[in-house]
PDB file of C-alpha atoms and ligand atoms in Angstrom:
ATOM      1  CA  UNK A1334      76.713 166.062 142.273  1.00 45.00           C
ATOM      2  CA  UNK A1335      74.130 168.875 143.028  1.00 47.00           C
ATOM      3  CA  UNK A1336      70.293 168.872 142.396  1.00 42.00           C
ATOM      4  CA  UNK A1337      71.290 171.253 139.154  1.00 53.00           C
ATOM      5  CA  UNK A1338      73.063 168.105 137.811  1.00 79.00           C
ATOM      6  CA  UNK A1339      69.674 166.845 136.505  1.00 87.00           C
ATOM      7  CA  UNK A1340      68.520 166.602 133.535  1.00 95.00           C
ATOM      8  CA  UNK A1341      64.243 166.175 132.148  1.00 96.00           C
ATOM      9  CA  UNK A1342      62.969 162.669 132.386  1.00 96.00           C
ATOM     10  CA  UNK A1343      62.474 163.151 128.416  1.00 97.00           C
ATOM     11  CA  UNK A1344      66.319 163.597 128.063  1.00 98.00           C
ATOM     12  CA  UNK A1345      66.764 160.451 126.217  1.00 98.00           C
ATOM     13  CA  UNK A1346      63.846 160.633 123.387  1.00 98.00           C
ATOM     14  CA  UNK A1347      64.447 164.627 123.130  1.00 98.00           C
ATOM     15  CA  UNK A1348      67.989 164.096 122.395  1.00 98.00           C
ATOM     16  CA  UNK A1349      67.205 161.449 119.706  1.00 98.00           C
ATOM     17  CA  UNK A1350      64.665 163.232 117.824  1.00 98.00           C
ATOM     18  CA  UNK A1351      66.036 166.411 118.010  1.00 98.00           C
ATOM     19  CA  UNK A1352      69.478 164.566 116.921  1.00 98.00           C
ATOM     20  CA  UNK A1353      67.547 162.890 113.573  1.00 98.00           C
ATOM     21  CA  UNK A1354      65.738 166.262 112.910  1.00 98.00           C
ATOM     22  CA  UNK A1355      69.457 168.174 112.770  1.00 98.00           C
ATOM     23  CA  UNK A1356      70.805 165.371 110.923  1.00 98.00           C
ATOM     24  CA  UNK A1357      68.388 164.904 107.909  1.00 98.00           C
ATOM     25  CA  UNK A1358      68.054 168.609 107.357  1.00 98.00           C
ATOM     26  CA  UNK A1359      72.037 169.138 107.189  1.00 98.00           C
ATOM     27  CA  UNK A1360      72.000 165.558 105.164  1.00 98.00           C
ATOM     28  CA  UNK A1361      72.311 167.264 102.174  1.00 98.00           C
ATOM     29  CA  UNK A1362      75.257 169.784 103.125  1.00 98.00           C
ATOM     30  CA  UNK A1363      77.074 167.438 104.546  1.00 98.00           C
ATOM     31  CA  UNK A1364      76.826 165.172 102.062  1.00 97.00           C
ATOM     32  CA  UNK A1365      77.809 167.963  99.675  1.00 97.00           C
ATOM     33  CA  UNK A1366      81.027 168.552 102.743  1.00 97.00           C
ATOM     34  CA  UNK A1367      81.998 165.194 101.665  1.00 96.00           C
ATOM     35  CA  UNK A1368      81.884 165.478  98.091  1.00 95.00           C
ATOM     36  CA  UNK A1369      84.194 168.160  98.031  1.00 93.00           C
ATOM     37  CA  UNK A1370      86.800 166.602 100.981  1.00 88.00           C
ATOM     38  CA  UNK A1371      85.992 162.863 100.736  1.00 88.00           C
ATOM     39  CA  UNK A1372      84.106 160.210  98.544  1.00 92.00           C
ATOM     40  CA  UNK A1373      80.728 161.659  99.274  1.00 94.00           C
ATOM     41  CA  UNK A1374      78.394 159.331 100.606  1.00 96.00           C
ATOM     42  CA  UNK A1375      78.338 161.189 103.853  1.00 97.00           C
ATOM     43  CA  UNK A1376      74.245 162.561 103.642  1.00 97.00           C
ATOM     44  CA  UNK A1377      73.777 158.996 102.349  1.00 97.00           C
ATOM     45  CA  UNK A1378      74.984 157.072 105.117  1.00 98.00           C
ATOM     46  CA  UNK A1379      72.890 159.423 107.117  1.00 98.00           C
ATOM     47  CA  UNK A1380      69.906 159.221 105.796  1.00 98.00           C
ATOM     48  CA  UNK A1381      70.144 155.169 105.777  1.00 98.00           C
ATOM     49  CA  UNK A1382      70.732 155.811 109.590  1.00 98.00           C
ATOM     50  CA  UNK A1383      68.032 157.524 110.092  1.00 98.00           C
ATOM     51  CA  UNK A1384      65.861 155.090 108.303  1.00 98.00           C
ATOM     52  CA  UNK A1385      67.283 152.686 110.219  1.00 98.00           C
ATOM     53  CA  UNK A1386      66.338 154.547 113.325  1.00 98.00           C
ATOM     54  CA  UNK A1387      62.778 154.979 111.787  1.00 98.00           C
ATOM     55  CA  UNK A1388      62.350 151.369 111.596  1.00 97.00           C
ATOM     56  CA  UNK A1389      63.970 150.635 115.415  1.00 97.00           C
ATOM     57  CA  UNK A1390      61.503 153.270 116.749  1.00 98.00           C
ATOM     58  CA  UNK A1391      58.418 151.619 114.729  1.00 96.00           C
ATOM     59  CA  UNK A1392      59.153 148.149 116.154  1.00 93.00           C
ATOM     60  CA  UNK A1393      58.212 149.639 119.839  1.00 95.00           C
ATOM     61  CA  UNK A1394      58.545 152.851 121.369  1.00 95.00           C
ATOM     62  CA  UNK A1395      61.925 152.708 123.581  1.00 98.00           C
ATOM     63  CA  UNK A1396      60.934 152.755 127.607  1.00 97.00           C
ATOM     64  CA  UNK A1397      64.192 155.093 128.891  1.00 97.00           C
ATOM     65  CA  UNK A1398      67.078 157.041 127.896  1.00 98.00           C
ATOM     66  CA  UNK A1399      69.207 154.021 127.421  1.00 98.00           C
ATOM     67  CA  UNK A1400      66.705 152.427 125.155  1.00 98.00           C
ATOM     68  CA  UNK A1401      66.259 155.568 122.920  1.00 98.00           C
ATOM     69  CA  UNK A1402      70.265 156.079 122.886  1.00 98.00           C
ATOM     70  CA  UNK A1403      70.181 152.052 122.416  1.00 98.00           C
ATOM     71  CA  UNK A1404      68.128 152.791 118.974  1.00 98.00           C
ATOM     72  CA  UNK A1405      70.252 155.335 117.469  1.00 98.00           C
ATOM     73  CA  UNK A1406      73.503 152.933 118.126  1.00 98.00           C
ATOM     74  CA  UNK A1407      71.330 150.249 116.108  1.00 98.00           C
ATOM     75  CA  UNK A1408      70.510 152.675 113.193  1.00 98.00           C
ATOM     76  CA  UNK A1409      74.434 153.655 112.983  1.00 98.00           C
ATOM     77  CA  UNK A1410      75.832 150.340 113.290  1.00 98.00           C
ATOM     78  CA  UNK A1411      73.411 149.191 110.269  1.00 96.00           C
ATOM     79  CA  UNK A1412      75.454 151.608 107.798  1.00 97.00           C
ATOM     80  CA  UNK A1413      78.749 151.049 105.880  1.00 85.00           C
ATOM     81  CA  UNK A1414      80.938 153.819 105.705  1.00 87.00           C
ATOM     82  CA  UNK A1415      83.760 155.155 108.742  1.00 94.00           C
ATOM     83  CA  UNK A1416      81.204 156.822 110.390  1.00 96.00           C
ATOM     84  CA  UNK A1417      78.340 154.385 111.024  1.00 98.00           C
ATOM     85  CA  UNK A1418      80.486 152.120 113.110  1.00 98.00           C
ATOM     86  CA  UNK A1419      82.111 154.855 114.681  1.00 98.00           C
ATOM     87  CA  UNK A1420      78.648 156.676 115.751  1.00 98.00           C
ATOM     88  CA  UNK A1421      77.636 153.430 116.485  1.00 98.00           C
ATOM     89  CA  UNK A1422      79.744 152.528 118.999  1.00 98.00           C
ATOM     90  CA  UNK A1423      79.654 156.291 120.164  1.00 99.00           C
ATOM     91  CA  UNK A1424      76.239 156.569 121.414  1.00 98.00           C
ATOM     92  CA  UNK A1425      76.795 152.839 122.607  1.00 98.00           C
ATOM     93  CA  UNK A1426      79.117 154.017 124.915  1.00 98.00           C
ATOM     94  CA  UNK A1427      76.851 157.314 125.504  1.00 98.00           C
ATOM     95  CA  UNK A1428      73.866 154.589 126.380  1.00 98.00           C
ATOM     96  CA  UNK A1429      75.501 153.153 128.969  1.00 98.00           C
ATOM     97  CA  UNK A1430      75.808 156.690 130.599  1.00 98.00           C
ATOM     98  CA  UNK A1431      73.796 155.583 133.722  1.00 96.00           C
ATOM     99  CA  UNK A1432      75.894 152.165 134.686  1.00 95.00           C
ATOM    100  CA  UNK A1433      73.939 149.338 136.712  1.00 93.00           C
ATOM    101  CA  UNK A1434      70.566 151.729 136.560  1.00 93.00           C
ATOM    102  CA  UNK A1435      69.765 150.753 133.375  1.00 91.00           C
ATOM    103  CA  UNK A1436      66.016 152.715 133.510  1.00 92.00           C
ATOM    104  CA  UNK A1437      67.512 156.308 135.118  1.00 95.00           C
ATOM    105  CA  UNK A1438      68.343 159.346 132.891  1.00 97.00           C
ATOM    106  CA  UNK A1439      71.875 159.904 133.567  1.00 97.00           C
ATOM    107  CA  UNK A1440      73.465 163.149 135.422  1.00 95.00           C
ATOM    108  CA  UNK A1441      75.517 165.751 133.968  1.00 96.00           C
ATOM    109  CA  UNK A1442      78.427 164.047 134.986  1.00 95.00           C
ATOM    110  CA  UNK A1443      77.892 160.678 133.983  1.00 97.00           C
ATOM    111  CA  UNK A1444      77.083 162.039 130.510  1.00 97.00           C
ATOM    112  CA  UNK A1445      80.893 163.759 130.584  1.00 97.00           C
ATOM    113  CA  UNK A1446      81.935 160.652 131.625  1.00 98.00           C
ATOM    114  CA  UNK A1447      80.009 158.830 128.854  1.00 98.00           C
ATOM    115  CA  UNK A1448      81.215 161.310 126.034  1.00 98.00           C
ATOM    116  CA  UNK A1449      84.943 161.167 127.240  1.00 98.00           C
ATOM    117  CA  UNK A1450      84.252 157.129 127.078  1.00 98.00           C
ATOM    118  CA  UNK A1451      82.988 157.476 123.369  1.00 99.00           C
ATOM    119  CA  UNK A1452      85.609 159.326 122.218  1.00 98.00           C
ATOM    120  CA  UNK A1453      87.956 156.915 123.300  1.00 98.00           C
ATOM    121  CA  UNK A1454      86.295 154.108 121.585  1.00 98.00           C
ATOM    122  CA  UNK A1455      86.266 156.096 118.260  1.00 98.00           C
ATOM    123  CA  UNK A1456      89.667 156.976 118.930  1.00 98.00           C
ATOM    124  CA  UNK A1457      90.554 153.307 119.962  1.00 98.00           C
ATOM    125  CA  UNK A1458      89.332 152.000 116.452  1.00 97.00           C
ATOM    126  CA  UNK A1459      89.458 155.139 114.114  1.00 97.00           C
ATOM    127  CA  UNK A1460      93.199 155.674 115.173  1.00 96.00           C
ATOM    128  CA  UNK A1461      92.431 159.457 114.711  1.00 96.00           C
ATOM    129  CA  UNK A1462      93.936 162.385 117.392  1.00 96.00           C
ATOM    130  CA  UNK A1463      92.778 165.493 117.697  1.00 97.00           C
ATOM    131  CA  UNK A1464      93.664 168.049 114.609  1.00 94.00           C
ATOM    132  CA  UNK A1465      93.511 164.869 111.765  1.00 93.00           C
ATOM    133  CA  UNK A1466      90.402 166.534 110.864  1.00 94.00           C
ATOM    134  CA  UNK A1467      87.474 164.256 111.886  1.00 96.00           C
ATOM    135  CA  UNK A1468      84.500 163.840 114.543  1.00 98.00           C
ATOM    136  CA  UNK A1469      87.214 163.500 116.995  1.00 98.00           C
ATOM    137  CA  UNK A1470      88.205 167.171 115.983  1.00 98.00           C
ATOM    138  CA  UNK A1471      84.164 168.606 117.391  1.00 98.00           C
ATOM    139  CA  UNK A1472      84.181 165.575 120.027  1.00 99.00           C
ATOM    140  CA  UNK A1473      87.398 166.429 122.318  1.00 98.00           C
ATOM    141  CA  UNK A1474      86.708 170.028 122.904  1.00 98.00           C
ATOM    142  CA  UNK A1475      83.344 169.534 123.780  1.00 98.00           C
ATOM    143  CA  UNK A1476      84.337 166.777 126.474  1.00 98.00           C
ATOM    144  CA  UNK A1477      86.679 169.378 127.968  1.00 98.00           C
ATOM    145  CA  UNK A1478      83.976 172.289 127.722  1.00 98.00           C
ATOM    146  CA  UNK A1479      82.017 170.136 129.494  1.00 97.00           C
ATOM    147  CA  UNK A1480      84.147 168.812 132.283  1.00 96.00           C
ATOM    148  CA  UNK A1481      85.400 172.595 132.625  1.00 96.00           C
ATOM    149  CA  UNK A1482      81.535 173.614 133.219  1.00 95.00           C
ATOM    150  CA  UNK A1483      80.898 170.843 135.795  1.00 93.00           C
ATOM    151  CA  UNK A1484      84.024 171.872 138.017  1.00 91.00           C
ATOM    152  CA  UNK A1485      82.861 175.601 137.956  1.00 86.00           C
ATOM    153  CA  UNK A1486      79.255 173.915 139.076  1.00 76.00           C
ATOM    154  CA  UNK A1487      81.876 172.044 142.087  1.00 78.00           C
ATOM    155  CA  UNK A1488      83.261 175.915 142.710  1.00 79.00           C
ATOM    156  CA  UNK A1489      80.314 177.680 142.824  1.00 79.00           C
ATOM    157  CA  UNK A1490      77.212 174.841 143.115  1.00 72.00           C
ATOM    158  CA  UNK A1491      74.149 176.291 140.752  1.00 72.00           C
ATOM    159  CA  UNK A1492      76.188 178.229 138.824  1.00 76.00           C
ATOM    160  CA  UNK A1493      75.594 176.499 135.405  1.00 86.00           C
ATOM    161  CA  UNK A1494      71.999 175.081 134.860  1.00 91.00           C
ATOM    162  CA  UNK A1495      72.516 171.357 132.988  1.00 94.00           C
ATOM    163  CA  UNK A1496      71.397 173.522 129.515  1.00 95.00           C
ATOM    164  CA  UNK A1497      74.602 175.924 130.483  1.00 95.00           C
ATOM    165  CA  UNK A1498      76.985 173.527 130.713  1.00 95.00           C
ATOM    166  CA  UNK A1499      75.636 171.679 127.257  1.00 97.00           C
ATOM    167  CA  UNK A1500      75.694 174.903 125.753  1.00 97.00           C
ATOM    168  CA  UNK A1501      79.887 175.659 126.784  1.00 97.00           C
ATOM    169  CA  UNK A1502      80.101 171.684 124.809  1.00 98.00           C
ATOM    170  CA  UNK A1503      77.822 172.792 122.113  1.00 98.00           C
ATOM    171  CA  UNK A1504      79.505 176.069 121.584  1.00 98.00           C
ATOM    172  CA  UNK A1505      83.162 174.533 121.753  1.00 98.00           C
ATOM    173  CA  UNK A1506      82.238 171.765 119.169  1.00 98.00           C
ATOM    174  CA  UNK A1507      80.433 173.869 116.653  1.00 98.00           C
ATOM    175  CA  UNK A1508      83.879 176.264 116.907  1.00 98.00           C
ATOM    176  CA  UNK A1509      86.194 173.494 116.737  1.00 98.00           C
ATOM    177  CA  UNK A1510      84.036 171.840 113.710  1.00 98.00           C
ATOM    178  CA  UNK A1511      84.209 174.633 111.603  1.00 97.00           C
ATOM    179  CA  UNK A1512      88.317 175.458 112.061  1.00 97.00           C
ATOM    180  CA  UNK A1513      88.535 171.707 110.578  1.00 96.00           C
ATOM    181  CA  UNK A1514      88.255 173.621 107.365  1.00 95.00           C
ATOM    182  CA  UNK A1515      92.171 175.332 107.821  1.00 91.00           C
ATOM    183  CA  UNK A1516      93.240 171.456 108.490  1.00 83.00           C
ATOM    184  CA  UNK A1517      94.438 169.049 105.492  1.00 77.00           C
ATOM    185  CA  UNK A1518      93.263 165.661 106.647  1.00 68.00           C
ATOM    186  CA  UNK A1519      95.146 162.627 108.000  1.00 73.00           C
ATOM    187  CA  UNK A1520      92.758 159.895 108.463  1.00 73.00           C
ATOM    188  CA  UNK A1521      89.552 158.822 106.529  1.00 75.00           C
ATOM    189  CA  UNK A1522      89.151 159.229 102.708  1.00 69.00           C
ATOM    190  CA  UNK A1523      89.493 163.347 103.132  1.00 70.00           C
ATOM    191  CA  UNK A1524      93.180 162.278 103.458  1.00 76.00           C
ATOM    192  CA  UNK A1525      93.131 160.785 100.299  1.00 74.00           C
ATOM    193  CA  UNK A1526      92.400 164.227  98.200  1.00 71.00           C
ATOM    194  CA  UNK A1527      95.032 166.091 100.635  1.00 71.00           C
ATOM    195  CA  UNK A1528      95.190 169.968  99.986  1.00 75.00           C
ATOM    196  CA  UNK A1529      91.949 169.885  97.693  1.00 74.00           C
ATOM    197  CA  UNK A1530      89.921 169.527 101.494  1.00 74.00           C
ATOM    198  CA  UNK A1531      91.901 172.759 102.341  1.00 80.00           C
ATOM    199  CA  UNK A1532      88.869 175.230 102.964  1.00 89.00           C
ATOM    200  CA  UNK A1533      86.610 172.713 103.626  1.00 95.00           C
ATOM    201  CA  UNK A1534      84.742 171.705 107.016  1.00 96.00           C
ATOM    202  CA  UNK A1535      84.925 168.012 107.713  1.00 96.00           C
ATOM    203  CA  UNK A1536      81.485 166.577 107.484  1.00 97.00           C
ATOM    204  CA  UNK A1537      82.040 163.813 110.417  1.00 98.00           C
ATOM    205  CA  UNK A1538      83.176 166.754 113.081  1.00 98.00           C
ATOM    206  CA  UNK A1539      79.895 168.872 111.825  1.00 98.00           C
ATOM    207  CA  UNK A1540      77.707 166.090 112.364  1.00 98.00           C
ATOM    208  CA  UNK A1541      79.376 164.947 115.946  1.00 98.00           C
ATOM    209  CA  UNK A1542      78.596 169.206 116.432  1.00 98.00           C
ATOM    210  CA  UNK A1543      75.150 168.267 115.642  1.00 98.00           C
ATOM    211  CA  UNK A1544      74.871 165.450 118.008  1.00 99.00           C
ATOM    212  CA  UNK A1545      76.363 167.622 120.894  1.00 98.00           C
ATOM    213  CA  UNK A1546      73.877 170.474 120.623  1.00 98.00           C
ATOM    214  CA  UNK A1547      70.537 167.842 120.454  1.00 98.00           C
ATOM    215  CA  UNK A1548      72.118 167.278 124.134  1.00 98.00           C
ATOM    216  CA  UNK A1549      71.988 171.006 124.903  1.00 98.00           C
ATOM    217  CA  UNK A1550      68.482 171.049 123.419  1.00 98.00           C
ATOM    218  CA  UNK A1551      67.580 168.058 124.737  1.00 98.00           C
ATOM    219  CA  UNK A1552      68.343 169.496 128.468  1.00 97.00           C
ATOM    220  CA  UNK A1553      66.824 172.882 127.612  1.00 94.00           C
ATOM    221  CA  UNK A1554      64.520 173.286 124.463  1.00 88.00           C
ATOM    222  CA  UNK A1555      65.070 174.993 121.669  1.00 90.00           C
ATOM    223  CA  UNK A1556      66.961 174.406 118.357  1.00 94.00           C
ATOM    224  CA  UNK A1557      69.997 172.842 116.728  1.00 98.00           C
ATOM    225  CA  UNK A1558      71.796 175.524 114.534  1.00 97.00           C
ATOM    226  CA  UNK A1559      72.958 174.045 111.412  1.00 97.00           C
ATOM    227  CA  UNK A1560      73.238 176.836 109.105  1.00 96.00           C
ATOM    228  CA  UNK A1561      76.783 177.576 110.157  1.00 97.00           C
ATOM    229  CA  UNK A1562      77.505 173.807 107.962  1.00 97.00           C
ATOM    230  CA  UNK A1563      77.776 174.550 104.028  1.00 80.00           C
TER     231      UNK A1563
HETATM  232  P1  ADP B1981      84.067 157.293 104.752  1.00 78.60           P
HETATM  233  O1  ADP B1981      85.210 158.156 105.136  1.00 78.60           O
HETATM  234  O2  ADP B1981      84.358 155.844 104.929  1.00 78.60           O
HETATM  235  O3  ADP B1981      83.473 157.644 103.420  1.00 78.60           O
HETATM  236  P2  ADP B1981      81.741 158.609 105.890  1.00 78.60           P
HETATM  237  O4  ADP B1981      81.678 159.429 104.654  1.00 78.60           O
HETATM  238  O5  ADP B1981      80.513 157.887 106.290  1.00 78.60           O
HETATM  239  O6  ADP B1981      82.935 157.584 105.862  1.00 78.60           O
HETATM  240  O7  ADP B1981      82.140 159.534 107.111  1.00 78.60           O
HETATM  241  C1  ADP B1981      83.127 160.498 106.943  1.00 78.60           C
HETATM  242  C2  ADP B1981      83.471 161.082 108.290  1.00 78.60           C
HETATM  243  O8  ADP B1981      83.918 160.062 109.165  1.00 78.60           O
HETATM  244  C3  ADP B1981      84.604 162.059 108.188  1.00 78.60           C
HETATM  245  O9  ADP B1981      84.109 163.358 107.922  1.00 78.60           O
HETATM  246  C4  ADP B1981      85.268 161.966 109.546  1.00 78.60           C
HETATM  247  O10 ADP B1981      84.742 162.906 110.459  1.00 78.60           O
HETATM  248  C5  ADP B1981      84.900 160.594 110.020  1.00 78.60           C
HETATM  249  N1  ADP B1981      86.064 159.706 110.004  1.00 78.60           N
HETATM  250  C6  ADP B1981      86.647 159.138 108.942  1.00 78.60           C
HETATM  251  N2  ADP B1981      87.706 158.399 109.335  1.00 78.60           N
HETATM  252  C7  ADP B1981      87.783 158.519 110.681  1.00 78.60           C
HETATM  253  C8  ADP B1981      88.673 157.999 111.686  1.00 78.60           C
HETATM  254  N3  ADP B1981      89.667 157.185 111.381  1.00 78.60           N
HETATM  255  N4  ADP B1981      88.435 158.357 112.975  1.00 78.60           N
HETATM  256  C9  ADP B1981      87.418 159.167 113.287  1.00 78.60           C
HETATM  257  N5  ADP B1981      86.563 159.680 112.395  1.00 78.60           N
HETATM  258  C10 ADP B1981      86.743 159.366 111.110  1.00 78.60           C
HETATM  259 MG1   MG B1982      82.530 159.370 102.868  1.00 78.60          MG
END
């Protein structure tokens, strides 16, 4: 690990709001994603989330980065639906990024670790690989990205900034999320309308996109792109 492995004290409460600000405002075209390749109560289940997380946040504000990723597992795990026990257990998995030091923001490399740990969990339980056209599809590439960018930084230490290395995720997810749309789905209700999803992008993987650039932004300011979703 190098001294560019670390990332703002903030990371954990940046990377949740940021997270619920992308999610509510592309609540309505993903919901509309899974109207047209699922049962579409996608943007639902997201917005009860993120009321959920309202109400977690009002009871107290959380202390550290696992207590803020801590909330948003809590608002996910409240929700019906494949995904809310999936993102659930997800950013559980992501909140125990930091091991025994429950209070420290985690490094670069314990959040790769973290993310490769969360997609084996969805994995684990959602039975989905890679190309059945679902969050896994946005998820695994941006684990590799990731892991890719932090064995550069071994090459050449201080060659990619923690915001560079978020960005090669970010970048790899959003691409990855929107070729979901030349895949017929396998698992989740999207496999129940077969061909008719043909064309579309699956909501899950855009959302999981989502969730991986709040980390980028979350390390370096600025914005999550969502107008690439519809
Ligand atoms: P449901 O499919 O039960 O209606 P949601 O609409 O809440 O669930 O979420 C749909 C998203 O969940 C899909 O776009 C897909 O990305 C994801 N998903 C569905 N099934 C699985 C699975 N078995 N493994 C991983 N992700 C899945
Ligand atoms: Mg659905």
């Amino acid at each position: 690990m190098t001294s560019t492995d670390t990332l703002p004290e903030t990371f954990g409460r940046d990377l949740v709001t940021t997270a619920r600000a992308a999610l509510e405002g592309a609540a309505p075209a993903l919901g509309d994603l899974d109207r047209r390749a699922g049962d579409g109560d996608f943007g639902d289940n997201i917005r009860t989330a993120m009321k959920n997380l309202g109400r977690e946040l009002d009871a107290g504000e959380p202390a550290d980065f696992r207590g803020w990723v801590t909330a948003m597992s809590r608002a996910w795990l409240g929700v019906g639906g494949t995904s809310g026990p999936l993102f659930g257990m997800f950013f559980r998995d992501l909140a125990k990024a930091t091991g025994e030091d429950a209070e420290a923001v985690p490094t670069v490399t314990q959040l790769a670790d973290a993310l490769a740990a969360g997609q084996a969990t969805i994995q684990k339980y959602g039975e989905a690989e890679v190309g059945d056209k679902t969050m896994v599809d946005a998820l695994a590439p941006a684990v590799t990205a990731l892991r890719e960018a932090l064995e550069k930084e071994d090459d050449a230490p201080a060659a990619l900034s923690p915001e560079e290395a978020l960005r090669d995720a970010e970048s790899a997810a959003v691409a990855a999320a929107q070729e979901t749309a030349q895949v017929t789905a396998r698992r989740g209700r999207a496999s129940y309308v077969g061909d008719a999803a043909q064309g579309v992008i699956d909501p899950g993987a855009a959302a999981m996109a989502l969730v991986i650039g709040a980390l980028r932004a979350a390390a370096g300011g600025g914005e999550v792109a969502a107008d690439w979703i519809g």
